[in-house]
């Protein structure tokens, strides 16, 4: 289950965090297809020194290609941890591999910082906006000699995906599908004028007297989603000093609203997306010029002190990259119980059909409905 067999070797790979009886692999067919294609390319072309890998979910590409010292870019803290974990467990050699977030410029981390990229390997994610942002960021770092190779599952590759490559990079074609995955080959055309990167985007919210910016990977970056709107309309308020955490903060809207409704509260905003936390930090500063807040990129509430929060606000995601399930929400609930003070409360919003009340009541011993409408419910749990 955990053994990846590719031309570069055999590797033991695990998702992060490691869970007992894990049923999901740490790679997909697109990873295998990319590595099979690259088996001869990298070996035969010794000039490929500056290699950049984007969106490596759990480190399959980084681990297999470690001897080439690639730079790895990912917006996910969890992916960063998985990549480091799998590199350590599979390689005793000290390869010079940098794992950076997507807001950094890879140029300073490359083996030859002054030279352009020789090879770009890009995993296609579900987010077309993220792809557009990444291609714009790549554009200044490539030449007509740069090899651009992308791979993804067929369900994630659409006409719009190929159009973005054609518009920003150059002529593009795809391979035949294999195991429901395919490759994208794009030839850089430096005569193209793709325009400016549209990200980060501004999102004015006049009804809430807020002006928000969103980086490309942020959830609901083009409009205020109805679940968040409902949570904003039911935000707890008070004048007493307290500690409030916005868990899975996204662009920080809930934390910003909580700061407004609780003028003496200390705010902490947490997410596993580097772009989300960067957006939240910028938005909090621009909408609360007189307030300070703490910002953390981490897995759920890892690194946050036990028994330290009075209120935790949570709009949990129901997917991690392409994997759908409630495992992230459950981990968030467990971490929230650990971090809450005795008597502290967790407020969770979710679609009614997700049934979060069941695991919450099992974990906290209590769960009441704070507010509800036809689609959403806000649940309240108190740590006894």
GROMACS .gro file of C-alpha atoms in nm:
model
  384
    1UNK     CA    1   0.000   0.000   0.000
    2UNK     CA    2   0.280   0.243   0.087
    3UNK     CA    3   0.540   0.129  -0.169
    4UNK     CA    4   0.583   0.339  -0.482
    5UNK     CA    5   0.760   0.153  -0.764
    6UNK     CA    6   0.891   0.386  -1.038
    7UNK     CA    7   1.198   0.390  -1.264
    8UNK     CA    8   1.381   0.610  -1.011
    9UNK     CA    9   1.352   0.338  -0.747
   10UNK     CA   10   1.125   0.198  -0.478
   11UNK     CA   11   1.009   0.437  -0.208
   12UNK     CA   12   0.803   0.402   0.109
   13UNK     CA   13   0.563   0.695   0.120
   14UNK     CA   14   0.311   0.806   0.380
   15UNK     CA   15   0.053   1.079   0.405
   16UNK     CA   16   0.079   1.339   0.681
   17UNK     CA   17  -0.015   1.308   0.955
   18UNK     CA   18   0.040   0.932   0.966
   19UNK     CA   19  -0.285   0.763   1.068
   20UNK     CA   20  -0.345   0.407   1.179
   21UNK     CA   21  -0.513   0.196   0.912
   22UNK     CA   22  -0.468   0.466   0.646
   23UNK     CA   23  -0.657   0.369   0.331
   24UNK     CA   24  -0.531   0.649   0.105
   25UNK     CA   25  -0.204   0.641  -0.087
   26UNK     CA   26   0.054   0.920  -0.069
   27UNK     CA   27   0.065   0.948  -0.449
   28UNK     CA   28  -0.160   0.913  -0.751
   29UNK     CA   29  -0.138   0.789  -1.109
   30UNK     CA   30  -0.031   1.134  -1.228
   31UNK     CA   31   0.279   1.116  -1.006
   32UNK     CA   32   0.364   0.779  -1.158
   33UNK     CA   33   0.310   0.906  -1.513
   34UNK     CA   34   0.533   1.210  -1.453
   35UNK     CA   35   0.813   1.001  -1.306
   36UNK     CA   36   0.795   0.745  -1.587
   37UNK     CA   37   0.825   1.024  -1.845
   38UNK     CA   38   1.117   1.186  -1.661
   39UNK     CA   39   1.315   0.864  -1.615
   40UNK     CA   40   1.515   0.918  -1.934
   41UNK     CA   41   1.481   1.296  -1.961
   42UNK     CA   42   1.677   1.386  -1.648
   43UNK     CA   43   1.935   1.108  -1.692
   44UNK     CA   44   2.015   1.201  -2.051
   45UNK     CA   45   2.013   1.579  -2.009
   46UNK     CA   46   2.286   1.670  -1.760
   47UNK     CA   47   2.217   2.041  -1.813
   48UNK     CA   48   1.895   2.020  -1.611
   49UNK     CA   49   2.021   2.179  -1.291
   50UNK     CA   50   1.748   2.425  -1.195
   51UNK     CA   51   1.440   2.209  -1.139
   52UNK     CA   52   1.119   2.336  -0.981
   53UNK     CA   53   0.832   2.114  -0.863
   54UNK     CA   54   0.493   2.268  -0.782
   55UNK     CA   55   0.204   2.118  -0.584
   56UNK     CA   56   0.372   1.791  -0.483
   57UNK     CA   57   0.098   1.661  -0.255
   58UNK     CA   58   0.287   1.423  -0.027
   59UNK     CA   59   0.639   1.424  -0.168
   60UNK     CA   60   0.629   1.145  -0.426
   61UNK     CA   61   0.797   1.366  -0.686
   62UNK     CA   62   1.041   1.525  -0.442
   63UNK     CA   63   1.145   1.187  -0.300
   64UNK     CA   64   1.196   1.018  -0.637
   65UNK     CA   65   1.381   1.317  -0.785
   66UNK     CA   66   1.582   1.411  -0.474
   67UNK     CA   67   1.924   1.341  -0.638
   68UNK     CA   68   1.850   1.627  -0.882
   69UNK     CA   69   1.811   1.872  -0.590
   70UNK     CA   70   1.482   2.026  -0.701
   71UNK     CA   71   1.311   2.320  -0.532
   72UNK     CA   72   0.962   2.228  -0.411
   73UNK     CA   73   0.680   2.485  -0.396
   74UNK     CA   74   0.349   2.418  -0.224
   75UNK     CA   75   0.084   2.631  -0.056
   76UNK     CA   76   0.001   2.355   0.191
   77UNK     CA   77   0.169   2.326   0.532
   78UNK     CA   78   0.052   1.963   0.548
   79UNK     CA   79   0.219   1.892   0.214
   80UNK     CA   80   0.540   2.052   0.342
   81UNK     CA   81   0.538   1.818   0.641
   82UNK     CA   82   0.465   1.512   0.426
   83UNK     CA   83   0.748   1.604   0.186
   84UNK     CA   84   1.001   1.645   0.467
   85UNK     CA   85   0.880   1.324   0.634
   86UNK     CA   86   0.913   1.115   0.316
   87UNK     CA   87   1.249   1.265   0.221
   88UNK     CA   88   1.389   1.178   0.565
   89UNK     CA   89   1.255   0.824   0.564
   90UNK     CA   90   1.379   0.738   0.213
   91UNK     CA   91   1.713   0.915   0.182
   92UNK     CA   92   2.021   0.906   0.401
   93UNK     CA   93   2.204   1.145   0.167
   94UNK     CA   94   2.194   1.515   0.250
   95UNK     CA   95   2.030   1.645  -0.066
   96UNK     CA   96   1.999   2.023  -0.091
   97UNK     CA   97   1.623   2.041  -0.130
   98UNK     CA   98   1.431   2.356  -0.041
   99UNK     CA   99   1.059   2.331   0.033
  100UNK     CA  100   0.901   2.675   0.007
  101UNK     CA  101   0.556   2.829  -0.008
  102UNK     CA  102   0.403   2.968  -0.326
  103UNK     CA  103   0.445   3.333  -0.224
  104UNK     CA  104   0.823   3.306  -0.228
  105UNK     CA  105   1.038   3.345  -0.537
  106UNK     CA  106   1.212   3.016  -0.611
  107UNK     CA  107   1.507   3.191  -0.780
  108UNK     CA  108   1.708   3.240  -0.460
  109UNK     CA  109   1.669   2.873  -0.363
  110UNK     CA  110   1.783   2.721  -0.693
  111UNK     CA  111   2.125   2.552  -0.729
  112UNK     CA  112   2.211   2.822  -0.987
  113UNK     CA  113   2.021   3.130  -0.858
  114UNK     CA  114   2.115   3.356  -1.147
  115UNK     CA  115   2.012   3.109  -1.418
  116UNK     CA  116   1.659   3.045  -1.548
  117UNK     CA  117   1.462   2.731  -1.477
  118UNK     CA  118   1.565   2.426  -1.679
  119UNK     CA  119   1.266   2.209  -1.590
  120UNK     CA  120   0.929   2.284  -1.432
  121UNK     CA  121   0.716   1.995  -1.305
  122UNK     CA  122   0.365   2.096  -1.207
  123UNK     CA  123   0.090   1.883  -1.052
  124UNK     CA  124  -0.253   2.005  -1.160
  125UNK     CA  125  -0.485   2.078  -0.866
  126UNK     CA  126  -0.859   2.147  -0.862
  127UNK     CA  127  -0.804   2.524  -0.847
  128UNK     CA  128  -0.787   2.698  -1.183
  129UNK     CA  129  -0.712   3.025  -1.003
  130UNK     CA  130  -0.409   2.871  -0.833
  131UNK     CA  131  -0.283   2.746  -1.170
  132UNK     CA  132  -0.324   3.089  -1.328
  133UNK     CA  133  -0.134   3.252  -1.042
  134UNK     CA  134   0.145   2.995  -1.058
  135UNK     CA  135   0.189   3.023  -1.434
  136UNK     CA  136   0.215   3.401  -1.407
  137UNK     CA  137   0.477   3.364  -1.132
  138UNK     CA  138   0.670   3.115  -1.346
  139UNK     CA  139   0.676   3.331  -1.656
  140UNK     CA  140   0.973   3.558  -1.561
  141UNK     CA  141   1.183   3.253  -1.461
  142UNK     CA  142   1.171   3.059  -1.788
  143UNK     CA  143   1.327   3.080  -2.133
  144UNK     CA  144   1.237   2.915  -2.462
  145UNK     CA  145   1.462   2.626  -2.352
  146UNK     CA  146   1.278   2.558  -2.026
  147UNK     CA  147   1.094   2.227  -2.028
  148UNK     CA  148   0.740   2.257  -1.887
  149UNK     CA  149   0.577   1.931  -1.780
  150UNK     CA  150   0.247   1.913  -1.596
  151UNK     CA  151   0.048   1.612  -1.485
  152UNK     CA  152  -0.287   1.551  -1.328
  153UNK     CA  153  -0.585   1.326  -1.308
  154UNK     CA  154  -0.811   1.352  -1.611
  155UNK     CA  155  -1.100   1.489  -1.402
  156UNK     CA  156  -0.885   1.792  -1.308
  157UNK     CA  157  -0.771   1.876  -1.662
  158UNK     CA  158  -1.020   2.076  -1.867
  159UNK     CA  159  -1.018   2.290  -2.178
  160UNK     CA  160  -0.979   2.592  -1.951
  161UNK     CA  161  -0.666   2.432  -1.800
  162UNK     CA  162  -0.501   2.398  -2.139
  163UNK     CA  163  -0.614   2.746  -2.241
  164UNK     CA  164  -0.428   2.894  -1.943
  165UNK     CA  165  -0.106   2.719  -2.042
  166UNK     CA  166  -0.151   2.839  -2.400
  167UNK     CA  167  -0.223   3.196  -2.294
  168UNK     CA  168   0.054   3.235  -2.036
  169UNK     CA  169   0.327   2.987  -2.138
  170UNK     CA  170   0.290   2.886  -2.503
  171UNK     CA  171   0.176   2.606  -2.738
  172UNK     CA  172   0.036   2.317  -2.534
  173UNK     CA  173  -0.066   1.959  -2.596
  174UNK     CA  174  -0.158   1.661  -2.381
  175UNK     CA  175  -0.066   1.294  -2.374
  176UNK     CA  176  -0.305   1.005  -2.398
  177UNK     CA  177  -0.471   0.918  -2.069
  178UNK     CA  178  -0.324   0.633  -1.865
  179UNK     CA  179  -0.483   0.511  -1.541
  180UNK     CA  180  -0.710   0.818  -1.559
  181UNK     CA  181  -0.410   1.053  -1.562
  182UNK     CA  182  -0.242   1.249  -1.837
  183UNK     CA  183   0.053   1.478  -1.903
  184UNK     CA  184   0.055   1.834  -2.031
  185UNK     CA  185   0.349   1.956  -2.240
  186UNK     CA  186   0.387   2.331  -2.290
  187UNK     CA  187   0.654   2.503  -2.502
  188UNK     CA  188   0.748   2.852  -2.376
  189UNK     CA  189   0.676   3.130  -2.623
  190UNK     CA  190   0.845   3.448  -2.502
  191UNK     CA  191   0.664   3.660  -2.761
  192UNK     CA  192   0.334   3.611  -2.578
  193UNK     CA  193   0.191   3.900  -2.377
  194UNK     CA  194  -0.018   3.720  -2.113
  195UNK     CA  195  -0.097   4.036  -1.918
  196UNK     CA  196  -0.053   4.089  -1.546
  197UNK     CA  197  -0.123   3.840  -1.271
  198UNK     CA  198  -0.478   3.914  -1.148
  199UNK     CA  199  -0.397   3.789  -0.798
  200UNK     CA  200  -0.438   3.881  -0.521
  201UNK     CA  201  -0.792   3.998  -0.594
  202UNK     CA  202  -0.991   4.260  -0.407
  203UNK     CA  203  -1.333   4.168  -0.266
  204UNK     CA  204  -1.532   4.465  -0.134
  205UNK     CA  205  -1.802   4.375   0.120
  206UNK     CA  206  -1.994   4.699   0.169
  207UNK     CA  207  -2.272   4.533   0.371
  208UNK     CA  208  -2.013   4.442   0.635
  209UNK     CA  209  -1.799   4.756   0.589
  210UNK     CA  210  -1.501   4.547   0.490
  211UNK     CA  211  -1.259   4.543   0.200
  212UNK     CA  212  -1.088   4.206   0.158
  213UNK     CA  213  -0.802   4.078  -0.057
  214UNK     CA  214  -0.766   3.712  -0.149
  215UNK     CA  215  -0.464   3.527  -0.281
  216UNK     CA  216  -0.531   3.264  -0.546
  217UNK     CA  217  -0.563   2.959  -0.318
  218UNK     CA  218  -0.812   3.114  -0.075
  219UNK     CA  219  -1.155   2.956  -0.046
  220UNK     CA  220  -1.444   3.164  -0.186
  221UNK     CA  221  -1.209   3.434  -0.317
  222UNK     CA  222  -1.461   3.585  -0.563
  223UNK     CA  223  -1.761   3.624  -0.335
  224UNK     CA  224  -1.871   3.586   0.025
  225UNK     CA  225  -1.991   3.228   0.065
  226UNK     CA  226  -2.331   3.186   0.227
  227UNK     CA  227  -2.199   2.980   0.519
  228UNK     CA  228  -1.955   3.252   0.622
  229UNK     CA  229  -2.227   3.514   0.578
  230UNK     CA  230  -2.453   3.321   0.817
  231UNK     CA  231  -2.169   3.290   1.071
  232UNK     CA  232  -2.099   3.666   1.047
  233UNK     CA  233  -2.464   3.736   1.125
  234UNK     CA  234  -2.440   3.518   1.438
  235UNK     CA  235  -2.100   3.620   1.573
  236UNK     CA  236  -2.062   3.602   1.955
  237UNK     CA  237  -1.993   3.939   2.116
  238UNK     CA  238  -1.879   4.074   2.451
  239UNK     CA  239  -1.664   4.331   2.630
  240UNK     CA  240  -1.465   4.102   2.857
  241UNK     CA  241  -1.100   4.020   2.784
  242UNK     CA  242  -1.078   3.678   2.620
  243UNK     CA  243  -0.882   3.472   2.372
  244UNK     CA  244  -1.052   3.389   2.040
  245UNK     CA  245  -0.913   3.159   1.769
  246UNK     CA  246  -1.033   3.154   1.409
  247UNK     CA  247  -0.948   2.793   1.317
  248UNK     CA  248  -0.920   2.739   0.940
  249UNK     CA  249  -0.929   3.115   0.899
  250UNK     CA  250  -0.913   3.141   0.519
  251UNK     CA  251  -0.903   3.512   0.437
  252UNK     CA  252  -0.967   3.598   0.802
  253UNK     CA  253  -1.326   3.723   0.778
  254UNK     CA  254  -1.449   3.547   1.091
  255UNK     CA  255  -1.151   3.662   1.294
  256UNK     CA  256  -1.194   4.020   1.172
  257UNK     CA  257  -1.564   4.016   1.263
  258UNK     CA  258  -1.488   3.858   1.602
  259UNK     CA  259  -1.238   4.135   1.677
  260UNK     CA  260  -1.502   4.395   1.598
  261UNK     CA  261  -1.766   4.224   1.814
  262UNK     CA  262  -1.522   4.163   2.101
  263UNK     CA  263  -1.314   4.481   2.143
  264UNK     CA  264  -1.103   4.345   2.431
  265UNK     CA  265  -1.034   4.004   2.283
  266UNK     CA  266  -0.697   3.868   2.174
  267UNK     CA  267  -0.730   3.716   1.826
  268UNK     CA  268  -0.538   3.424   1.676
  269UNK     CA  269  -0.594   3.321   1.314
  270UNK     CA  270  -0.480   2.977   1.198
  271UNK     CA  271  -0.479   2.793   0.865
  272UNK     CA  272  -0.271   2.531   0.684
  273UNK     CA  273  -0.258   2.743   0.365
  274UNK     CA  274   0.025   2.993   0.343
  275UNK     CA  275  -0.178   3.206   0.103
  276UNK     CA  276  -0.479   3.202   0.335
  277UNK     CA  277  -0.277   3.322   0.634
  278UNK     CA  278  -0.103   3.588   0.422
  279UNK     CA  279  -0.446   3.710   0.308
  280UNK     CA  280  -0.582   3.703   0.664
  281UNK     CA  281  -0.285   3.897   0.799
  282UNK     CA  282  -0.321   4.165   0.533
  283UNK     CA  283  -0.698   4.187   0.578
  284UNK     CA  284  -0.681   4.207   0.956
  285UNK     CA  285  -0.423   4.486   0.941
  286UNK     CA  286  -0.625   4.689   0.689
  287UNK     CA  287  -0.959   4.648   0.870
  288UNK     CA  288  -0.828   4.676   1.228
  289UNK     CA  289  -0.544   4.926   1.212
  290UNK     CA  290  -0.549   4.966   1.591
  291UNK     CA  291  -0.551   4.594   1.682
  292UNK     CA  292  -0.288   4.322   1.693
  293UNK     CA  293  -0.343   3.954   1.620
  294UNK     CA  294  -0.136   3.637   1.599
  295UNK     CA  295  -0.116   3.435   1.276
  296UNK     CA  296  -0.004   3.074   1.238
  297UNK     CA  297   0.041   2.841   0.941
  298UNK     CA  298   0.005   2.495   1.091
  299UNK     CA  299  -0.191   2.169   1.087
  300UNK     CA  300  -0.520   2.236   1.268
  301UNK     CA  301  -0.402   2.371   1.608
  302UNK     CA  302  -0.060   2.205   1.623
  303UNK     CA  303   0.174   2.425   1.824
  304UNK     CA  304  -0.107   2.617   2.000
  305UNK     CA  305  -0.092   2.584   2.379
  306UNK     CA  306  -0.334   2.362   2.570
  307UNK     CA  307  -0.609   2.533   2.775
  308UNK     CA  308  -0.538   2.873   2.620
  309UNK     CA  309  -0.854   2.980   2.433
  310UNK     CA  310  -1.196   3.098   2.548
  311UNK     CA  311  -1.369   3.076   2.210
  312UNK     CA  312  -1.279   2.888   1.891
  313UNK     CA  313  -1.460   2.969   1.566
  314UNK     CA  314  -1.449   2.695   1.304
  315UNK     CA  315  -1.577   2.662   0.949
  316UNK     CA  316  -1.409   2.327   0.871
  317UNK     CA  317  -1.320   2.221   0.517
  318UNK     CA  318  -1.455   1.889   0.396
  319UNK     CA  319  -1.163   1.817   0.164
  320UNK     CA  320  -0.784   1.822   0.170
  321UNK     CA  321  -0.655   1.882  -0.184
  322UNK     CA  322  -0.846   1.617  -0.386
  323UNK     CA  323  -0.942   1.401  -0.088
  324UNK     CA  324  -1.296   1.444   0.045
  325UNK     CA  325  -1.392   1.341   0.398
  326UNK     CA  326  -1.453   1.457   0.753
  327UNK     CA  327  -1.108   1.360   0.885
  328UNK     CA  328  -0.985   1.722   0.887
  329UNK     CA  329  -1.295   1.842   1.070
  330UNK     CA  330  -1.260   1.564   1.330
  331UNK     CA  331  -0.896   1.656   1.392
  332UNK     CA  332  -0.995   2.022   1.424
  333UNK     CA  333  -1.259   1.930   1.683
  334UNK     CA  334  -1.007   1.723   1.882
  335UNK     CA  335  -0.749   2.001   1.874
  336UNK     CA  336  -1.013   2.255   1.975
  337UNK     CA  337  -1.102   2.055   2.285
  338UNK     CA  338  -0.732   2.041   2.381
  339UNK     CA  339  -0.677   2.413   2.330
  340UNK     CA  340  -0.997   2.540   2.495
  341UNK     CA  341  -0.996   2.640   2.859
  342UNK     CA  342  -1.244   2.467   3.088
  343UNK     CA  343  -1.572   2.644   3.019
  344UNK     CA  344  -1.451   2.758   2.679
  345UNK     CA  345  -1.672   2.711   2.376
  346UNK     CA  346  -1.631   2.585   2.022
  347UNK     CA  347  -1.861   2.726   1.754
  348UNK     CA  348  -1.878   2.522   1.434
  349UNK     CA  349  -2.069   2.601   1.116
  350UNK     CA  350  -2.147   2.337   0.857
  351UNK     CA  351  -2.405   2.216   0.610
  352UNK     CA  352  -2.684   2.035   0.789
  353UNK     CA  353  -2.620   1.712   0.599
  354UNK     CA  354  -2.262   1.683   0.730
  355UNK     CA  355  -2.389   1.578   1.072
  356UNK     CA  356  -2.111   1.739   1.275
  357UNK     CA  357  -2.329   1.722   1.588
  358UNK     CA  358  -2.262   1.347   1.616
  359UNK     CA  359  -1.880   1.356   1.656
  360UNK     CA  360  -1.898   1.682   1.853
  361UNK     CA  361  -2.136   1.539   2.112
  362UNK     CA  362  -1.925   1.225   2.137
  363UNK     CA  363  -1.610   1.432   2.192
  364UNK     CA  364  -1.740   1.711   2.419
  365UNK     CA  365  -2.032   1.535   2.584
  366UNK     CA  366  -2.259   1.819   2.477
  367UNK     CA  367  -2.363   1.998   2.158
  368UNK     CA  368  -2.639   2.252   2.110
  369UNK     CA  369  -2.767   2.446   1.811
  370UNK     CA  370  -2.670   2.813   1.836
  371UNK     CA  371  -2.842   2.915   1.511
  372UNK     CA  372  -2.974   2.750   1.197
  373UNK     CA  373  -3.137   2.811   0.863
  374UNK     CA  374  -3.251   2.582   0.581
  375UNK     CA  375  -2.895   2.494   0.477
  376UNK     CA  376  -2.655   2.566   0.763
  377UNK     CA  377  -2.631   2.506   1.135
  378UNK     CA  378  -2.402   2.668   1.392
  379UNK     CA  379  -2.322   2.421   1.669
  380UNK     CA  380  -2.194   2.513   2.016
  381UNK     CA  381  -1.990   2.286   2.242
  382UNK     CA  382  -1.855   2.368   2.587
  383UNK     CA  383  -1.544   2.209   2.734
  384UNK     CA  384  -1.640   2.073   3.076
   0.00000   0.00000   0.00000
